[in-house]
PDB file of C-alpha atoms and ligand atoms in Angstrom:
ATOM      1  CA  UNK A   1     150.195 160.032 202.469  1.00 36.00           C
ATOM      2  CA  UNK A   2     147.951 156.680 203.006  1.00 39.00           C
ATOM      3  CA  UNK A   3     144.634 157.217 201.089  1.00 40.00           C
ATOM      4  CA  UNK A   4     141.667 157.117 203.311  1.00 45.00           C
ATOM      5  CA  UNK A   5     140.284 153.652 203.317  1.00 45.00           C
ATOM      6  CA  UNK A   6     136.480 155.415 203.371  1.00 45.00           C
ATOM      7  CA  UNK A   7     137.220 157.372 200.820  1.00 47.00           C
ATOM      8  CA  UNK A   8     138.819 155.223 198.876  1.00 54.00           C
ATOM      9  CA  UNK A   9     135.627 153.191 197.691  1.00 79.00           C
ATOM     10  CA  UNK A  10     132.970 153.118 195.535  1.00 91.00           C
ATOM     11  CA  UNK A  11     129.481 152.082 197.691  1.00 95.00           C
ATOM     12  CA  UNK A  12     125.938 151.271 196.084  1.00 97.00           C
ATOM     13  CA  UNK A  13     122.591 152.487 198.081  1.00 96.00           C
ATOM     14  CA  UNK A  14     120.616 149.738 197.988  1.00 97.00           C
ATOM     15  CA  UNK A  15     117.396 151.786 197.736  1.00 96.00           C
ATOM     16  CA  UNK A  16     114.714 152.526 195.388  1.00 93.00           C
ATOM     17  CA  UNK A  17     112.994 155.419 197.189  1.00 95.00           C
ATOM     18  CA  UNK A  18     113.866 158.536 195.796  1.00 93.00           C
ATOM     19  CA  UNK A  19     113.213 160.597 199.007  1.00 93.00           C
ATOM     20  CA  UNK A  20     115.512 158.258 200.813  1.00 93.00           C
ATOM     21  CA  UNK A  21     118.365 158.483 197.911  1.00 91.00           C
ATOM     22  CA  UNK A  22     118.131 162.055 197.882  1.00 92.00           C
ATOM     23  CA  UNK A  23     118.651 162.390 201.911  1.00 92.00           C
ATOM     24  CA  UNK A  24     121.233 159.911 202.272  1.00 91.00           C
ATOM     25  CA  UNK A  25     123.295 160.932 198.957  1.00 88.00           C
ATOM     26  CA  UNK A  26     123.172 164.378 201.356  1.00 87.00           C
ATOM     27  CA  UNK A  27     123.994 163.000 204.463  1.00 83.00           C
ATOM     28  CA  UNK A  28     126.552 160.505 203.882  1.00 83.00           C
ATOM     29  CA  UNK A  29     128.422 162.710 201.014  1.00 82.00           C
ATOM     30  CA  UNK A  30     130.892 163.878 203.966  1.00 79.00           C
ATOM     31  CA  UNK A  31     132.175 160.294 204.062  1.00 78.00           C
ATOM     32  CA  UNK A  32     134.012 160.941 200.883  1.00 80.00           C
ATOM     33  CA  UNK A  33     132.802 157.449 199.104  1.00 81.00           C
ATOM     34  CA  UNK A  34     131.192 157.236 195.866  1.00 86.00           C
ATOM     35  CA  UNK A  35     127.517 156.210 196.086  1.00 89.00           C
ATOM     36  CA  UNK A  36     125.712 154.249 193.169  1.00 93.00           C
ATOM     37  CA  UNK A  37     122.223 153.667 193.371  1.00 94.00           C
ATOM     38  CA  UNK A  38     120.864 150.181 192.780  1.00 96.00           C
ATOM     39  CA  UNK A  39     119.046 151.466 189.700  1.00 95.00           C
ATOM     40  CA  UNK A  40     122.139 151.680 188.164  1.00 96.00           C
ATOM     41  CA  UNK A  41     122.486 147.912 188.561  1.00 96.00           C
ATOM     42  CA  UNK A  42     119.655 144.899 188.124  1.00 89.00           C
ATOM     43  CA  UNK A  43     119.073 144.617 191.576  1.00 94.00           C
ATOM     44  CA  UNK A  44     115.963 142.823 191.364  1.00 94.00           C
ATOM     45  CA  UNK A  45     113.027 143.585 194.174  1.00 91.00           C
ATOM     46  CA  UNK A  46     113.975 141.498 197.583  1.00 96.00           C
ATOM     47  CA  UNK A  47     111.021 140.555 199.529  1.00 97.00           C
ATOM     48  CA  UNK A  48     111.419 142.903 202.819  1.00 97.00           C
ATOM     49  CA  UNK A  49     110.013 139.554 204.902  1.00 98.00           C
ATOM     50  CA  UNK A  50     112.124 139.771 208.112  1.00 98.00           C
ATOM     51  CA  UNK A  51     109.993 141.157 211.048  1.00 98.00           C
ATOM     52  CA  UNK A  52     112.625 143.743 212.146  1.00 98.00           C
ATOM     53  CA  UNK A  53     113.843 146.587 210.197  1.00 98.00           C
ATOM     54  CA  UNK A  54     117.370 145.773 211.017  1.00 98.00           C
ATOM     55  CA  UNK A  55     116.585 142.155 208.921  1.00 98.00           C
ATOM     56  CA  UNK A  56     114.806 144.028 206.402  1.00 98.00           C
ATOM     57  CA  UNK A  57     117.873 146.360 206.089  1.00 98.00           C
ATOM     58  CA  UNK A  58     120.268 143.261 205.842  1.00 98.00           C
ATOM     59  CA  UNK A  59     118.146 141.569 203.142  1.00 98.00           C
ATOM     60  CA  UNK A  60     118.822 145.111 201.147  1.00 98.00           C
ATOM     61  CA  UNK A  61     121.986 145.734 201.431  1.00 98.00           C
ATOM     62  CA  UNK A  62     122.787 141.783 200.467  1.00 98.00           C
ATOM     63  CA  UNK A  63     120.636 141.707 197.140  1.00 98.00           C
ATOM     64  CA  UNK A  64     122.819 145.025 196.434  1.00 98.00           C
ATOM     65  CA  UNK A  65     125.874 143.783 196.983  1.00 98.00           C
ATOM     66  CA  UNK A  66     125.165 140.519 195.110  1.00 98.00           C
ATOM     67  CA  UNK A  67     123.849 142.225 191.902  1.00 97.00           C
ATOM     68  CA  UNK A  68     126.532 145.029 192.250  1.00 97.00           C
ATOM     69  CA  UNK A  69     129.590 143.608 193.638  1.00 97.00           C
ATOM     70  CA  UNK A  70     130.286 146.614 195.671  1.00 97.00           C
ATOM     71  CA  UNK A  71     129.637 147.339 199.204  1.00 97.00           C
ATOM     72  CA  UNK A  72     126.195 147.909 200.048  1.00 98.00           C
ATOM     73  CA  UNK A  73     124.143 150.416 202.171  1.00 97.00           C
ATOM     74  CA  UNK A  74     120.525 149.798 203.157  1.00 98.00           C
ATOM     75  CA  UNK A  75     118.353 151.719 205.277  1.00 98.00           C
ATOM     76  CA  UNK A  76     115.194 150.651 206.250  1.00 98.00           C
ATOM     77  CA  UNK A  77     113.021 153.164 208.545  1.00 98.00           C
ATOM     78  CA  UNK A  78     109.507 153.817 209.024  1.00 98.00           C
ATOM     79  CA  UNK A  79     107.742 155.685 211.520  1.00 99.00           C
ATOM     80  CA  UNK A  80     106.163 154.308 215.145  1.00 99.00           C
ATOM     81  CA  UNK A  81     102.858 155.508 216.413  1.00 99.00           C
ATOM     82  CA  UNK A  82     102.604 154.936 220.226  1.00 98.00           C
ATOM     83  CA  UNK A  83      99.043 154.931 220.080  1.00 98.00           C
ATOM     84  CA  UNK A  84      98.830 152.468 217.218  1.00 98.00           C
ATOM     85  CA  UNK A  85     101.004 149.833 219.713  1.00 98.00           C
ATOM     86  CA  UNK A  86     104.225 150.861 216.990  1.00 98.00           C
ATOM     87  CA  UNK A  87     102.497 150.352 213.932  1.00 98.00           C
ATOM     88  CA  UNK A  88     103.065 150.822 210.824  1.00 98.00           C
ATOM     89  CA  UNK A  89     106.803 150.509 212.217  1.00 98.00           C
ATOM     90  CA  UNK A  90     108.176 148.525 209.748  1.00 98.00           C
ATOM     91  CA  UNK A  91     104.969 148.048 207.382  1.00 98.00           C
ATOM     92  CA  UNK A  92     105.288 152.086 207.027  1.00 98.00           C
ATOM     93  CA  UNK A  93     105.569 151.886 203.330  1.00 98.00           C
ATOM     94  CA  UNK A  94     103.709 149.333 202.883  1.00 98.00           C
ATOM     95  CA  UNK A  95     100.842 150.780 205.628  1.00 98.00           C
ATOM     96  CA  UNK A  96      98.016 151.400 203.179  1.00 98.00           C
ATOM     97  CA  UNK A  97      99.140 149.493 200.028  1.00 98.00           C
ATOM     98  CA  UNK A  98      98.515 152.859 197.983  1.00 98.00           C
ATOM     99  CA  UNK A  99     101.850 154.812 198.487  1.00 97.00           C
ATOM    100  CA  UNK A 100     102.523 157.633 200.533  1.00 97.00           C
ATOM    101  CA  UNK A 101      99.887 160.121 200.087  1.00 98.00           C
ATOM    102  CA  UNK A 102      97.288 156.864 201.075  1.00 98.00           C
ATOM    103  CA  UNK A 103      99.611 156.315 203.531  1.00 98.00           C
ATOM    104  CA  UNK A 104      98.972 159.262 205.111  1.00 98.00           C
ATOM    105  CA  UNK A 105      95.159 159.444 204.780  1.00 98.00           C
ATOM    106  CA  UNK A 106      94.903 156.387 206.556  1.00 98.00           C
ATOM    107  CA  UNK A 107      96.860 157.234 209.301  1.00 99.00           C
ATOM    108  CA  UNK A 108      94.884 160.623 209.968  1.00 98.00           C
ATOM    109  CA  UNK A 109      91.853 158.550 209.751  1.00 98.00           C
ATOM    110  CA  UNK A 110      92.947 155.875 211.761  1.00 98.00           C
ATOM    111  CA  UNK A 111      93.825 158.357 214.672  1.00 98.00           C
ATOM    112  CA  UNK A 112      90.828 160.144 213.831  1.00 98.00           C
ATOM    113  CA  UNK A 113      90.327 162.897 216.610  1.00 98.00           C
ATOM    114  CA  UNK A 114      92.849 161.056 219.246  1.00 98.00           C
ATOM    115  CA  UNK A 115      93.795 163.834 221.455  1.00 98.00           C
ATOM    116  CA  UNK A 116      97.471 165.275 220.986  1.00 96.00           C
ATOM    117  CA  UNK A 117      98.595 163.868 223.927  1.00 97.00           C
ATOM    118  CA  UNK A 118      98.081 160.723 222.591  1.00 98.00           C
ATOM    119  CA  UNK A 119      99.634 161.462 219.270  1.00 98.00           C
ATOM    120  CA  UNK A 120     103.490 160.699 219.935  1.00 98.00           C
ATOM    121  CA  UNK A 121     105.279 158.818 217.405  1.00 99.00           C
ATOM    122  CA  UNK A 122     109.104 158.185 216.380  1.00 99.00           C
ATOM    123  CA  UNK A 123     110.799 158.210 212.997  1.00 99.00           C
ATOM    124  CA  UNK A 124     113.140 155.176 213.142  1.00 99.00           C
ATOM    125  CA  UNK A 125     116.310 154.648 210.627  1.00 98.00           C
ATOM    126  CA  UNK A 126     118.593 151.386 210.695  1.00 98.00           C
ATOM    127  CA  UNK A 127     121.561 151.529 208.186  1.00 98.00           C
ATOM    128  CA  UNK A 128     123.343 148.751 207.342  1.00 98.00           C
ATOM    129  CA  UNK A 129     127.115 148.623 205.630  1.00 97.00           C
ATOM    130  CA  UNK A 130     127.838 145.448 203.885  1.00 98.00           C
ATOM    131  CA  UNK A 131     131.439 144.905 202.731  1.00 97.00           C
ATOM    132  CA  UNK A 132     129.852 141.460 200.441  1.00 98.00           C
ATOM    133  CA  UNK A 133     127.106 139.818 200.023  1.00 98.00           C
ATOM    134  CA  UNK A 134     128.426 137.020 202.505  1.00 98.00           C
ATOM    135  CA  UNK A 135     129.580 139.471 205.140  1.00 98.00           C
ATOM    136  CA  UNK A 136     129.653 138.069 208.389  1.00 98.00           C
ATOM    137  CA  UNK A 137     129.684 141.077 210.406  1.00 97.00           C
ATOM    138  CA  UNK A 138     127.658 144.045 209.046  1.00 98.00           C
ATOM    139  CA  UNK A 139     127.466 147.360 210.482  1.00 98.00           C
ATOM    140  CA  UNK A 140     124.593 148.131 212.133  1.00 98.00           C
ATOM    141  CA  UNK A 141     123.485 151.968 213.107  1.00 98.00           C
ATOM    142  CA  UNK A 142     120.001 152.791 214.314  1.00 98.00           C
ATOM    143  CA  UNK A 143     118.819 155.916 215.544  1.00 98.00           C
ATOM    144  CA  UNK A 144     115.158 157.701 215.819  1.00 98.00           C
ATOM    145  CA  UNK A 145     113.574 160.863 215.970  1.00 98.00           C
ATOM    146  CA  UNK A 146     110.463 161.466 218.091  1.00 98.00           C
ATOM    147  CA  UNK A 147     107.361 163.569 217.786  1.00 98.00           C
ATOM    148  CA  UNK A 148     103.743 164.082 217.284  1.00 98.00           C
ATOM    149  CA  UNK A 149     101.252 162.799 214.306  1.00 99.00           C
ATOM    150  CA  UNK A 150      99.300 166.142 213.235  1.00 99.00           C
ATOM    151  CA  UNK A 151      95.844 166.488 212.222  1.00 98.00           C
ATOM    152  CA  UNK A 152      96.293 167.803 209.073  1.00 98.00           C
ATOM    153  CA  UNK A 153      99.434 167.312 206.640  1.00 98.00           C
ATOM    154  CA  UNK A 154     101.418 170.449 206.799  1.00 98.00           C
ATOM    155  CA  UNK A 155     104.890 171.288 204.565  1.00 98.00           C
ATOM    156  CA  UNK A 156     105.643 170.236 201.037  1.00 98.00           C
ATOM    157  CA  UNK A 157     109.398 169.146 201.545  1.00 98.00           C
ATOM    158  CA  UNK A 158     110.662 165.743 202.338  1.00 97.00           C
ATOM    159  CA  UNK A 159     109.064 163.047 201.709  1.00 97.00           C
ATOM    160  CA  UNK A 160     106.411 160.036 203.080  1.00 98.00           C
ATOM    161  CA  UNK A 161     105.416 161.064 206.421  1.00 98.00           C
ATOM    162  CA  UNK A 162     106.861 164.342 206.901  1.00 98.00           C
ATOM    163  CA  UNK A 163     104.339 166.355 206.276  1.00 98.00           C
ATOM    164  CA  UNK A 164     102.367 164.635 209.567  1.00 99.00           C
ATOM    165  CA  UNK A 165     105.686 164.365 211.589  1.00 99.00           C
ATOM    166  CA  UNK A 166     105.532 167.400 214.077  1.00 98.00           C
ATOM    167  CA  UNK A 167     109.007 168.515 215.376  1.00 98.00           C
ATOM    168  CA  UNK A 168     108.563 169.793 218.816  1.00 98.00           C
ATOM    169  CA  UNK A 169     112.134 171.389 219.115  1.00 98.00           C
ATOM    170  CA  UNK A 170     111.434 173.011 215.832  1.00 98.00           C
ATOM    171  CA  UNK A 171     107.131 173.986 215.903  1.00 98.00           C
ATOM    172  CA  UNK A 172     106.497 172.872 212.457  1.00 98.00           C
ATOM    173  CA  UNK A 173     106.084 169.636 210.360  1.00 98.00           C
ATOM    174  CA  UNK A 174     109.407 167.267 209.293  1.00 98.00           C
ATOM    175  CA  UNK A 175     107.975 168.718 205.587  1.00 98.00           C
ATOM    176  CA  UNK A 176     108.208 172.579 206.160  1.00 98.00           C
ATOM    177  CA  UNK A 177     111.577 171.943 208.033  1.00 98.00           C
ATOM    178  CA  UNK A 178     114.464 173.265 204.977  1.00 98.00           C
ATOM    179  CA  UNK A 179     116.303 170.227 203.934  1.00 95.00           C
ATOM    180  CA  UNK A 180     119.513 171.110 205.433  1.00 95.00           C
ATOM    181  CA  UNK A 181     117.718 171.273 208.950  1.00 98.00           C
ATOM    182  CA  UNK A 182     116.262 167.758 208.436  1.00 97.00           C
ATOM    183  CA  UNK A 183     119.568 166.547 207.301  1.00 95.00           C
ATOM    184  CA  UNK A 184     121.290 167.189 210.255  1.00 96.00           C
ATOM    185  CA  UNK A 185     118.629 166.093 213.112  1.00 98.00           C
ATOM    186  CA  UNK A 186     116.770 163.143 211.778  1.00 98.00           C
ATOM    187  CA  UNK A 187     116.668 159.947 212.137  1.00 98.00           C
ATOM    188  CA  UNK A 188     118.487 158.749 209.359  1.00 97.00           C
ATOM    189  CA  UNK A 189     120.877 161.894 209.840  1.00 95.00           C
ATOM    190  CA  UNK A 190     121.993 160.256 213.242  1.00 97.00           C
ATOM    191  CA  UNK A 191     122.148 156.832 212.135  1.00 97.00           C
ATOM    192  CA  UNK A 192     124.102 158.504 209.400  1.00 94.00           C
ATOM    193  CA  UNK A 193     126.679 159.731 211.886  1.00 93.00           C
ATOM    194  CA  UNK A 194     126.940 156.724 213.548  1.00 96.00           C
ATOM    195  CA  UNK A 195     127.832 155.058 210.025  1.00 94.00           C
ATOM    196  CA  UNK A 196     130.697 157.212 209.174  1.00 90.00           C
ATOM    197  CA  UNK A 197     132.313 156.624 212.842  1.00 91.00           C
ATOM    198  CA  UNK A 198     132.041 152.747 212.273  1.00 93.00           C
ATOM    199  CA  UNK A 199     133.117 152.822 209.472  1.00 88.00           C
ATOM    200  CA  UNK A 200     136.303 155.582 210.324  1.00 85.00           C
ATOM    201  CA  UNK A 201     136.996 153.005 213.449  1.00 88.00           C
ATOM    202  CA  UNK A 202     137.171 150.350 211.037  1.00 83.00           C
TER     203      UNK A 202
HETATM  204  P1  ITT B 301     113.584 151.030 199.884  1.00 55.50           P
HETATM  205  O1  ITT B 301     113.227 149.754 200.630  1.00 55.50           O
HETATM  206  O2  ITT B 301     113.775 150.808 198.423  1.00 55.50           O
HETATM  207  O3  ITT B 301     114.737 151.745 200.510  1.00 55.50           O
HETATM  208  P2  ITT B 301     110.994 151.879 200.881  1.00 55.50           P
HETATM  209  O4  ITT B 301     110.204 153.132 200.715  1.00 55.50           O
HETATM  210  O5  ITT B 301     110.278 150.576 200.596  1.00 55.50           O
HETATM  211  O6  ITT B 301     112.318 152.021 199.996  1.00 55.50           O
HETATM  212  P3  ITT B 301     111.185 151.149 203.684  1.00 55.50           P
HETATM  213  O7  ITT B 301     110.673 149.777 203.480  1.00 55.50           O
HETATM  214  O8  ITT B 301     112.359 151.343 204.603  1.00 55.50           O
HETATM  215  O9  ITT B 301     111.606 151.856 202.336  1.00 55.50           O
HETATM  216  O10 ITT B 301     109.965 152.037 204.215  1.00 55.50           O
HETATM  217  C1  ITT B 301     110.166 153.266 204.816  1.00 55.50           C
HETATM  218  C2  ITT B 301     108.811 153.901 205.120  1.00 55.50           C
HETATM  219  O11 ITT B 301     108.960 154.879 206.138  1.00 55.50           O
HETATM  220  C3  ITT B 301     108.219 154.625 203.925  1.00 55.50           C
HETATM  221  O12 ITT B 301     106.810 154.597 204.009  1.00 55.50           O
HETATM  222  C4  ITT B 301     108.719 156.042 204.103  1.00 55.50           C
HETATM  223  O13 ITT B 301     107.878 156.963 203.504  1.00 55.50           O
HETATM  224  C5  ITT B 301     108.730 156.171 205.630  1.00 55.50           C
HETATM  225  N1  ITT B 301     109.837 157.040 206.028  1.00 55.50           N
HETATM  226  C6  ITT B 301     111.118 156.660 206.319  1.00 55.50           C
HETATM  227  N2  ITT B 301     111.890 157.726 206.559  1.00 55.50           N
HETATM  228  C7  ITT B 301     111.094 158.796 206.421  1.00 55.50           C
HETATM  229  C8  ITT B 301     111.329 160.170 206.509  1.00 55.50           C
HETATM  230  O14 ITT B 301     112.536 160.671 206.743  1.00 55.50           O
HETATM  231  N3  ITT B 301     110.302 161.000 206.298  1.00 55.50           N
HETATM  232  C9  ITT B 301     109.069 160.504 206.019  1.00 55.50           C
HETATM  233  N4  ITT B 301     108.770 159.223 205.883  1.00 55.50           N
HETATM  234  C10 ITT B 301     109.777 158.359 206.086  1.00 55.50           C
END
C-alpha cells in the first residue's frame, strides 16, 4: 500500500500561544502528521506587520519553516466586534498591550453598556500550510464563528476571548463550552477542516 502523503510528514506549528497549540494539536491530530511546535526550534519573534491576518499568517508560517526546515502551519485569528467597525480584528492580541485578561477588560469597558443588540462579533481563524519557506502557493483556509460580546466574562475553559464570546446555538460563553464542543464548531475548527481537505486534494 502507498503511504499517505499527509501522513507521511512531520509539520511545525508556527505558534507561540499555548491556547492556540493546545486547540490545533486537537483539531488537526486527525490529519495523521506529526506537529512540532516552534519552541522546539529558534524561531525567532516575526513582526506580525501585514494588515490582514492572512499576511500575518504567511509571515508565521515562513519564519517557521525557515528556522525549522519543515512545513509550516500558522494561524492567525482574532475576534471582530461589529460595533467597534471590526476592531481589534487583527490587533486582538495585541488590543490592550497587557495580555488577555487586559484584553478583555478593555473590551467590556470599551462597549460599556452597548445594548445586546449591538454586541455581535465574529471569531475569525486563517491557517496557512507552507511546504518551504519560498513556497509559491500556500494554502490558505479561513473560516469564522459569530456571536455576541457579554457583559461579564463567563467560563474558565479556552482561552483569550472566550470567556466574552457568547454562543447563541449553544446559550453559554466559548469558555464554559467543554473543549471537545469548541473543537468541533469554531473557527479555527472549520478552517481546520478546510486544511485537511486541501491538503488530502493535494
Ligand atoms: P501566535 O501569533 O504565536 O500564534 P498570538 O496570540 O499572537 O499567537 P494572533 O496574533 O493570531 O496570535 O492573535 C490572536 C488573538 O485572538 C489573541 O488575542 C487570541 O486570544 C484571540 N483569539 C484567537 N482565537 C481565539 C479563540 O479561539 N478564543 C479566544 N480568543 C481567541
Amino acid at each position: 500500500m502507498m503511504a499517505d502523503p499527509v501522513r507521511a510528514q512531520s509539520v511545525v506549528l508556527a505558534s507561540g500561544n499555548a491556547g492556540k497549540l493546545r486547540e490545533l494539536g486537537e483539531v488537526l491530530a486527525p490529519l495523521g502528521v506529526t506537529l512540532i511546535p516552534q519552541s522546539e526550534f529558534n524561531v525567532p519573534e516575526v513582526e506580525e506587520n501585514g494588515l490582514s491576518f492572512v499576511e500575518n499568517a504567511i509571515i508565521k508560517a515562513r519564519a517557521a519553516a525557515e528556522h525549522s526546515g519543515l512545513p509550516a502551519i500558522a494561524d492567525d485569528s482574532g475576534l471582530e466586534v461589529d460595533f467597534l467597525n471590526g476592531a481589534p480584528g487583527i490587533y486582538s492580541a495585541r488590543y490592550s498591550g497587557a495580555g488577555d485578561e487586559a484584553n478583555n477588560t478593555l473590551l467590556l469597558k470599551t462597549l460599556g453598556d452597548t445594548p445586546e443588540a449591538q454586541r455581535s462579533a465574529r471569531f475569525q481563524c486563517v491557517l496557512v500550510y507552507m511546504r518551504h519557506a519560498t513556497d509559491p502557493t500556500p494554502l490558505v483556509c479561513q473560516a469564522s464563528w459569530e456571536g455576541f460580546i457579554l457583559f461579564e466574562a463567563r467560563g474558565t475553559h479556552g482561552f483569550g476571548y472566550d470567556p466574552l464570546f457568547y454562543v447563541p446555538e449553544h446559550q453559554c460563553s466559548s469558555a464554559e463550552l467543554p473543549r471537545e464542543l469548541k473543537n468541533r464548531i469554531s473557527h479555527r475548527a472549520k478552517a481546520s477542516a478546510l486544511l485537511y481537505e486541501a491538503l488530502r486534494q493535494r
